Coordinates of C-alpha atoms and ligand atoms in Angstrom, one line a residue:
M352 CA 128.0 120.8 99.3
K353 CA 127.6 117.2 97.5
I354 CA 124.5 115.1 97.9
R355 CA 125.4 112.4 100.4
V356 CA 124.0 109.0 98.5
C357 CA 124.7 105.8 100.0
V358 CA 123.8 102.7 97.6
L359 CA 122.3 99.8 99.2
F360 CA 122.5 96.3 97.5
G361 CA 122.1 92.7 98.1
G362 CA 119.4 91.0 100.7
R363 CA 118.3 87.7 102.0
S364 CA 116.9 87.0 98.3
V365 CA 117.9 84.6 95.7
E366 CA 118.8 87.3 93.8
H367 CA 121.3 88.6 96.2
E368 CA 124.4 88.0 93.8
I369 CA 122.4 89.9 91.0
S370 CA 121.9 92.8 93.2
V371 CA 125.6 92.9 94.1
I372 CA 126.3 93.3 90.6
S373 CA 123.6 95.7 90.0
G374 CA 124.3 98.0 92.9
L375 CA 128.4 98.1 92.2
Q376 CA 127.3 99.2 88.4
A377 CA 125.3 101.9 90.0
Y378 CA 127.9 102.9 92.7
N379 CA 130.5 102.9 89.8
S380 CA 128.3 105.4 87.8
L381 CA 127.4 108.2 89.8
D382 CA 128.5 111.3 89.6
R383 CA 131.6 111.8 92.4
Q384 CA 131.1 115.8 91.7
K385 CA 127.8 115.7 92.6
Y386 CA 127.8 112.7 95.2
E387 CA 129.5 111.9 97.9
V388 CA 128.9 108.1 98.0
T389 CA 129.0 105.2 100.7
A390 CA 127.9 101.6 99.8
V391 CA 126.2 99.3 101.9
Y392 CA 125.9 95.9 101.5
I393 CA 122.9 93.6 103.1
S394 CA 124.5 90.1 103.4
K395 CA 122.7 86.6 102.9
S396 CA 121.6 87.0 106.5
G397 CA 120.2 90.6 106.7
T398 CA 123.0 92.2 108.2
M399 CA 124.0 95.3 106.5
Y400 CA 127.9 96.0 106.0
C401 CA 130.3 99.2 105.2
G402 CA 133.9 98.8 104.8
E403 CA 136.8 99.8 102.5
R404 CA 136.4 96.2 100.4
I405 CA 132.3 96.6 100.1
S406 CA 132.7 98.3 96.5
D407 CA 135.1 95.9 95.4
I408 CA 133.6 93.3 93.0
G409 CA 136.5 91.1 93.0
A410 CA 135.8 90.8 97.0
Y411 CA 132.6 89.0 96.5
K412 CA 134.1 85.9 95.5
D413 CA 135.1 85.2 99.0
I414 CA 131.9 86.7 101.1
D415 CA 133.0 85.1 104.4
G416 CA 136.5 86.9 103.8
L417 CA 134.9 90.0 103.0
L418 CA 132.6 90.1 105.6
R419 CA 135.6 89.6 108.1
D420 CA 137.3 92.6 106.9
S421 CA 134.0 94.6 106.9
Y422 CA 131.7 95.9 110.0
P423 CA 128.0 95.7 110.6
V424 CA 126.3 99.0 110.5
A425 CA 122.5 100.4 111.0
M426 CA 120.8 103.8 110.0
A427 CA 119.4 105.8 112.5
R428 CA 117.2 109.0 112.5
D429 CA 118.9 111.7 113.6
G430 CA 116.8 115.4 114.0
D431 CA 115.7 116.0 110.0
G432 CA 118.5 113.5 108.7
V433 CA 119.6 109.7 109.0
K434 CA 123.0 108.8 109.9
L435 CA 124.8 105.7 109.2
L436 CA 126.4 104.2 112.4
R437 CA 129.0 101.7 112.7
L438 CA 127.9 98.9 115.2
E439 CA 130.4 97.5 117.6
P440 CA 132.6 100.6 117.5
G441 CA 136.0 100.1 118.9
L442 CA 138.4 102.3 120.9
F443 CA 139.8 104.2 117.6
K444 CA 136.6 103.7 115.6
K445 CA 133.9 105.9 116.1
P446 CA 130.6 105.1 115.7
L447 CA 129.2 107.5 113.3
I448 CA 130.3 107.2 109.8
G449 CA 128.3 109.9 108.2
Y450 CA 125.1 111.4 107.3
I451 CA 123.1 110.5 104.1
D452 CA 120.6 112.7 102.3
V453 CA 119.5 109.8 99.9
V454 CA 119.5 105.8 99.7
L455 CA 119.6 104.4 96.5
P456 CA 118.2 100.6 96.7
V457 CA 119.8 98.6 94.2
V458 CA 118.1 95.0 95.6
H459 CA 116.2 92.5 93.9
G460 CA 113.6 90.1 94.9
T461 CA 112.1 88.7 98.3
N462 CA 112.6 90.6 101.9
V463 CA 113.9 93.8 100.1
E464 CA 112.6 95.0 96.9
D465 CA 109.3 93.3 98.0
G466 CA 108.4 96.7 100.0
T467 CA 110.8 95.9 102.7
A468 CA 113.5 97.6 102.0
A469 CA 111.3 101.0 101.5
G470 CA 109.3 100.3 104.9
Y471 CA 112.5 100.5 106.3
L472 CA 113.8 103.3 104.8
N473 CA 110.2 105.4 105.4
M474 CA 110.0 104.3 109.1
L475 CA 113.7 106.1 109.4
G476 CA 112.1 109.0 107.2
A477 CA 114.7 108.8 104.8
A478 CA 114.6 110.1 101.1
Y479 CA 114.8 106.7 98.7
A480 CA 114.8 106.3 95.2
G481 CA 112.1 103.9 93.7
C482 CA 108.9 102.7 94.4
D483 CA 107.1 103.2 98.2
I484 CA 106.4 100.3 100.0
L485 CA 102.5 99.5 98.5
S486 CA 103.8 99.6 94.8
S487 CA 107.0 97.5 95.4
S488 CA 105.2 95.1 97.5
V489 CA 102.4 94.7 94.8
G490 CA 104.9 94.3 92.1
M491 CA 106.7 91.5 93.7
D492 CA 103.9 89.9 94.0
K493 CA 102.5 88.0 90.7
Y494 CA 99.0 87.9 91.3
A495 CA 98.3 91.3 93.0
T496 CA 99.8 92.8 90.2
K497 CA 97.7 91.6 88.0
L498 CA 94.9 92.2 89.7
I499 CA 95.3 95.8 89.8
L500 CA 96.5 95.6 86.2
R501 CA 93.1 94.0 85.0
E502 CA 91.3 96.5 86.9
S503 CA 92.7 99.3 85.0
G504 CA 92.1 98.1 81.9
I505 CA 95.5 96.3 81.0
P506 CA 95.9 93.0 79.5
V507 CA 97.4 90.1 81.5
L508 CA 96.8 86.1 81.0
D509 CA 94.2 84.4 83.3
C510 CA 95.8 82.5 86.2
R511 CA 94.9 80.6 89.0
V512 CA 96.5 80.6 92.6
Y513 CA 97.3 77.8 95.5
T514 CA 99.0 77.4 98.7
V515 CA 101.1 75.0 99.9
R516 CA 98.7 74.1 102.3
E517 CA 96.1 73.4 100.0
Y518 CA 98.6 71.1 97.7
D519 CA 100.0 69.3 101.0
T520 CA 96.3 68.6 101.9
N521 CA 94.9 67.4 98.6
P522 CA 97.5 67.6 95.7
M523 CA 94.9 65.8 93.6
S524 CA 92.4 68.6 93.9
V525 CA 94.9 71.1 93.0
T526 CA 95.8 69.2 89.6
A527 CA 92.0 68.9 88.8
S528 CA 91.3 72.3 89.3
V529 CA 94.3 73.5 87.1
E530 CA 93.1 70.6 84.4
S531 CA 89.6 71.7 84.6
E532 CA 90.2 75.4 84.7
L533 CA 93.1 75.8 82.1
S534 CA 94.7 73.7 79.0
Y535 CA 98.0 72.4 78.7
P536 CA 100.8 73.5 78.4
V537 CA 100.8 75.5 81.6
I538 CA 103.4 77.4 83.6
V539 CA 103.9 77.4 87.1
K540 CA 105.2 79.9 88.9
P541 CA 106.2 81.1 92.4
V542 CA 104.0 84.1 93.2
N543 CA 106.8 86.3 94.2
L544 CA 110.1 85.4 93.0
G545 CA 112.2 86.7 90.3
S546 CA 114.9 86.0 87.6
S547 CA 113.1 82.4 86.6
V548 CA 113.5 80.6 89.8
G549 CA 111.4 77.7 90.6
I550 CA 109.4 78.2 86.9
S551 CA 108.5 75.3 84.4
V552 CA 106.5 74.7 81.9
A553 CA 104.2 71.2 82.5
R554 CA 102.3 69.6 79.4
D555 CA 100.8 66.9 81.4
K556 CA 99.7 65.7 84.9
E557 CA 103.0 64.3 85.6
E558 CA 105.0 67.5 84.5
L559 CA 102.4 69.6 86.7
V560 CA 103.4 67.8 89.6
S561 CA 107.1 68.4 89.2
A562 CA 106.7 71.8 88.4
L563 CA 104.2 72.4 91.4
E564 CA 106.6 71.1 93.7
E565 CA 109.8 72.8 92.4
A566 CA 107.4 76.3 92.7
F567 CA 106.1 75.2 96.3
R568 CA 110.1 74.9 97.2
Y569 CA 110.3 78.6 97.1
S570 CA 107.3 79.9 97.7
R571 CA 104.2 79.1 99.9
R572 CA 101.6 80.5 96.5
V573 CA 102.1 79.7 93.2
L574 CA 100.0 80.9 90.2
V575 CA 99.5 78.7 87.2
E576 CA 98.3 80.3 83.9
R577 CA 98.5 79.0 79.9
A578 CA 101.8 78.8 78.6
I579 CA 102.1 80.7 75.3
S580 CA 103.8 78.4 72.9
S581 CA 104.8 80.5 70.4
L582 CA 105.9 83.4 72.4
T583 CA 107.7 86.7 71.4
E584 CA 109.1 88.8 74.9
I585 CA 109.5 92.3 75.0
N586 CA 110.6 94.5 77.7
C587 CA 110.2 98.2 78.5
S588 CA 111.6 100.6 81.1
V589 CA 109.9 103.6 82.3
L590 CA 111.1 106.2 84.5
G591 CA 109.1 109.2 86.2
D592 CA 106.6 109.2 89.1
Y593 CA 102.7 110.0 89.7
D594 CA 103.2 113.3 88.0
S595 CA 104.6 112.4 84.5
C596 CA 106.6 109.3 83.3
E597 CA 108.2 108.3 79.8
T598 CA 109.5 104.5 78.1
S599 CA 112.9 104.0 77.1
L600 CA 113.7 102.0 74.0
L601 CA 112.2 98.3 74.2
E602 CA 114.1 95.1 74.0
R603 CA 113.6 91.7 72.7
P604 CA 115.5 89.5 75.5
V605 CA 116.8 86.4 73.4
S606 CA 116.2 82.7 75.0
T607 CA 118.3 79.8 74.4
E608 CA 115.2 77.5 76.3
E609 CA 111.8 76.8 76.1
I610 CA 111.7 79.8 78.8
L611 CA 113.9 82.7 79.5
S612 CA 115.9 81.1 82.3
Y613 CA 118.4 82.5 84.9
S614 CA 121.3 81.3 83.1
D615 CA 120.1 83.4 79.7
K616 CA 119.6 86.5 82.2
Y617 CA 122.6 86.6 83.3
I618 CA 125.5 84.1 82.4
A619 CA 124.9 83.7 78.4
G620 CA 127.1 85.7 76.3
S621 CA 129.3 87.1 78.8
K622 CA 131.4 85.9 82.1
G623 CA 128.3 86.6 84.2
S624 CA 129.9 89.7 85.9
K625 CA 127.4 92.3 84.0
G626 CA 124.0 91.1 85.4
M627 CA 120.9 91.8 83.5
A628 CA 123.3 94.1 81.1
S629 CA 124.7 90.7 79.8
T630 CA 121.5 89.1 78.6
K631 CA 121.4 88.4 74.5
R632 CA 118.8 90.8 73.2
V633 CA 117.6 92.6 70.2
I634 CA 117.4 96.5 71.0
P635 CA 115.6 98.4 69.7
A636 CA 113.3 95.2 69.8
D637 CA 112.5 94.2 66.0
I638 CA 108.6 94.2 66.2
S639 CA 106.2 96.9 64.2
L640 CA 106.2 100.7 64.8
E641 CA 102.5 100.0 65.8
T642 CA 103.3 97.3 68.3
T643 CA 106.1 99.6 69.8
R644 CA 104.0 102.5 70.4
A645 CA 101.1 100.2 71.8
I646 CA 103.7 98.5 74.4
E647 CA 105.0 102.0 75.1
E648 CA 101.2 103.4 76.2
L649 CA 100.1 100.2 78.1
A650 CA 104.1 100.2 80.0
K651 CA 103.4 103.9 81.0
K652 CA 99.6 103.2 82.2
A653 CA 100.4 100.2 84.1
F654 CA 103.4 102.3 85.8
T655 CA 101.2 104.6 86.6
A656 CA 98.4 102.1 87.7
L657 CA 100.7 100.3 90.3
G658 CA 101.9 103.8 91.5
C659 CA 105.4 103.4 91.0
C660 CA 108.2 105.8 91.2
G661 CA 111.9 105.5 89.7
V662 CA 112.8 103.4 87.2
A663 CA 110.9 100.2 86.5
R664 CA 111.0 97.7 83.9
L665 CA 107.7 96.3 82.5
D666 CA 108.0 93.0 80.6
F667 CA 105.4 92.1 78.0
M668 CA 104.5 88.9 76.0
I669 CA 103.0 88.6 72.9
D670 CA 101.2 85.6 71.4
N671 CA 102.4 85.0 67.9
S672 CA 99.4 82.7 67.0
S673 CA 97.0 85.8 68.1
G674 CA 99.1 89.0 68.0
S675 CA 97.5 89.5 71.5
I676 CA 99.8 91.3 74.0
Y677 CA 100.0 90.7 77.6
L678 CA 101.5 92.4 80.5
N679 CA 103.8 89.7 82.2
E680 CA 105.0 91.0 85.4
I681 CA 106.9 94.3 86.5
N682 CA 110.2 94.9 87.9
T683 CA 110.2 97.6 90.5
I684 CA 114.0 97.3 90.9
P685 CA 115.1 96.0 87.5
G686 CA 118.4 94.3 86.7
S687 CA 121.1 96.7 86.2
L688 CA 118.2 99.5 86.7
S689 CA 118.0 98.8 82.8
F690 CA 120.4 101.3 82.0
Y691 CA 121.1 99.6 78.8
L692 CA 117.8 100.4 77.4
W693 CA 118.0 104.2 78.3
E694 CA 121.8 104.6 77.0
P695 CA 120.9 104.1 73.4
K696 CA 117.8 107.0 74.1
G697 CA 120.7 109.3 74.9
V698 CA 120.5 108.9 78.8
S699 CA 123.5 108.2 80.2
Y700 CA 124.1 105.4 83.1
S701 CA 124.8 108.6 85.5
E702 CA 122.2 110.9 84.2
L703 CA 119.8 108.0 85.2
L704 CA 121.2 107.9 88.5
D705 CA 120.7 111.8 88.5
R706 CA 117.3 111.2 87.6
L707 CA 116.6 108.9 90.4
I708 CA 118.0 111.0 93.0
S709 CA 116.0 114.0 92.1
L710 CA 113.0 112.0 91.9
A711 CA 113.6 110.8 95.7
L712 CA 114.2 114.5 96.5
K713 CA 110.7 115.7 95.2
R714 CA 108.9 112.8 96.9
R715 CA 110.6 114.0 99.8
R716 CA 109.4 117.4 99.2
D717 CA 105.9 116.8 98.5
D718 CA 105.2 114.4 101.2
S719 CA 106.7 117.2 103.6
S720 CA 103.6 118.9 102.5
I721 CA 101.4 116.2 104.0
T722 CA 100.2 116.2 107.3
Y723 CA 100.9 113.5 109.1
T724 CA 100.6 114.7 113.0
F725 CA 97.7 116.6 115.0
D726 CA 98.9 119.4 117.4
T727 CA 96.2 118.4 119.4
N728 CA 97.4 115.4 122.3
V729 CA 94.5 113.3 123.1
L730 CA 96.8 111.3 125.8
S731 CA 97.4 114.8 127.8
N732 CA 93.9 113.9 129.7
V733 CA 93.8 110.4 129.6
S734 CA 94.8 107.6 132.5
L735 CA 94.0 103.9 131.3
Q736 CA 91.8 103.6 134.5
G737 CA 89.5 106.5 133.0
A738 CA 89.9 105.2 129.6
K739 CA 89.0 101.7 130.7
G740 CA 85.3 102.4 129.2
A741 CA 86.7 104.2 126.4
K742 CA 85.8 102.1 122.8
L743 CA 88.3 103.9 120.9
G744 CA 85.2 103.6 118.0
G745 CA 86.8 106.0 115.5
K746 CA 89.9 103.5 115.2
Ligands
ADP924 N1 102.8 82.3 80.2 C1 104.1 82.6 79.8 N2 104.0 81.4 78.8 C2 105.2 80.6 78.0 N3 106.0 81.4 78.8 C3 105.9 82.1 79.6 C4 104.9 82.7 80.6 N4 105.3 83.5 81.6 C5 106.2 83.2 81.6 N5 107.1 82.6 80.6 C6 108.7 82.5 80.8 O1 109.2 82.6 82.0 C7 109.9 83.6 82.3 C8 110.2 83.9 83.6 O2 108.8 84.4 83.8 P1 108.0 85.5 84.6 O3 106.9 85.5 84.8 O4 109.1 86.9 83.7 O5 109.0 85.3 86.2 P2 110.6 86.2 86.5 O6 109.9 87.2 87.5 O7 111.0 85.1 87.4 O8 111.4 86.9 85.6 C9 109.6 84.8 81.2 O9 111.0 85.4 80.7 C10 109.2 83.8 79.8 O10 110.7 83.4 79.1
MG925 MG1 110.4 88.1 84.3

């Protein structure tokens, strides 16, 4: 029997469109000899949809029209499995769409990639590919990522974090803190976004104020760190889980602006239809063998330290003036699932998806050997009145 796979994409995130591209790339690359595949699109307002046109990339030119032709769905637990249900069933439209063995979340950004999708799927007891709740949410928060990486001996740039409350209450104290603790140029980033949204470099106080205001439009917490003036960026994908992992080829993305922008990542050099696979890049990265090996080792160490599973992309920065390597960030569900870094290593896109699905099923098997319940039922001889004085001290 074929494995029933549900590809989940979209979501309430500024990277919504990129996720549609990544999701449909994955949908089209899954081996139909092995899998029965259903596409589930999460709209910008957070509703899940199925329908004939949901897997047609052309239909997303008119999302309102697409939603009119599609129908809202929900997932529900059923025995040991998970089923997909049509909400608002009609006379000739039964609620049950089908059963799901594995979910493949191809979502990017806040409200989905940040552990939200993993939490939803975990609650349902669904087997799903990729990082679990904790690694997803830590990976989405650039500050939390740095703390864990630093603790694990992986080099990261020092940074300061400010909240919108602090800034609104006393903007001068925030700019003064940046100026006393870091030196210009600095780079300002929303703590939990991706795709370069809300990020800018500041060379003086005036630019710092506009950079902070821009970043605070997207997040209640922003991070400020030294901007590396002479920068080489290197990305490395890692595939595996807690037991073992391996690295892809390295890439050097090429930017046309001071920082690698949204347009560099998704628009430049293409008609904007290939997602992360369209970025201008050099593969394998044109750096020394020694630096390549050092980055591969750091990438695997970071993947393990953060407790990742599936395929992630770890982005590094080399400060050309000192040769120092820093891990900048992790993408727990990378654009285009980084397939373009695996293909030149001999792992085809459909093989990469096979590996993700078997890792998901392996985690499910490993999880099933863990005890989550006790047979004794404390509730069997409890009444609220009798328990009034109980302090539930163990909790
Ligand atoms: N400390 C830094 N110094 C110089 N450039 C940086 C620094 N941090 C980020 N950048 C530039 O900004 C881009 C986006 O920053 P990044 O932290 O990767 O955020 P995102 O999650 O949006 O991709 C990077 O790809 C790089 O070009
Ligand atoms: Mg980045």
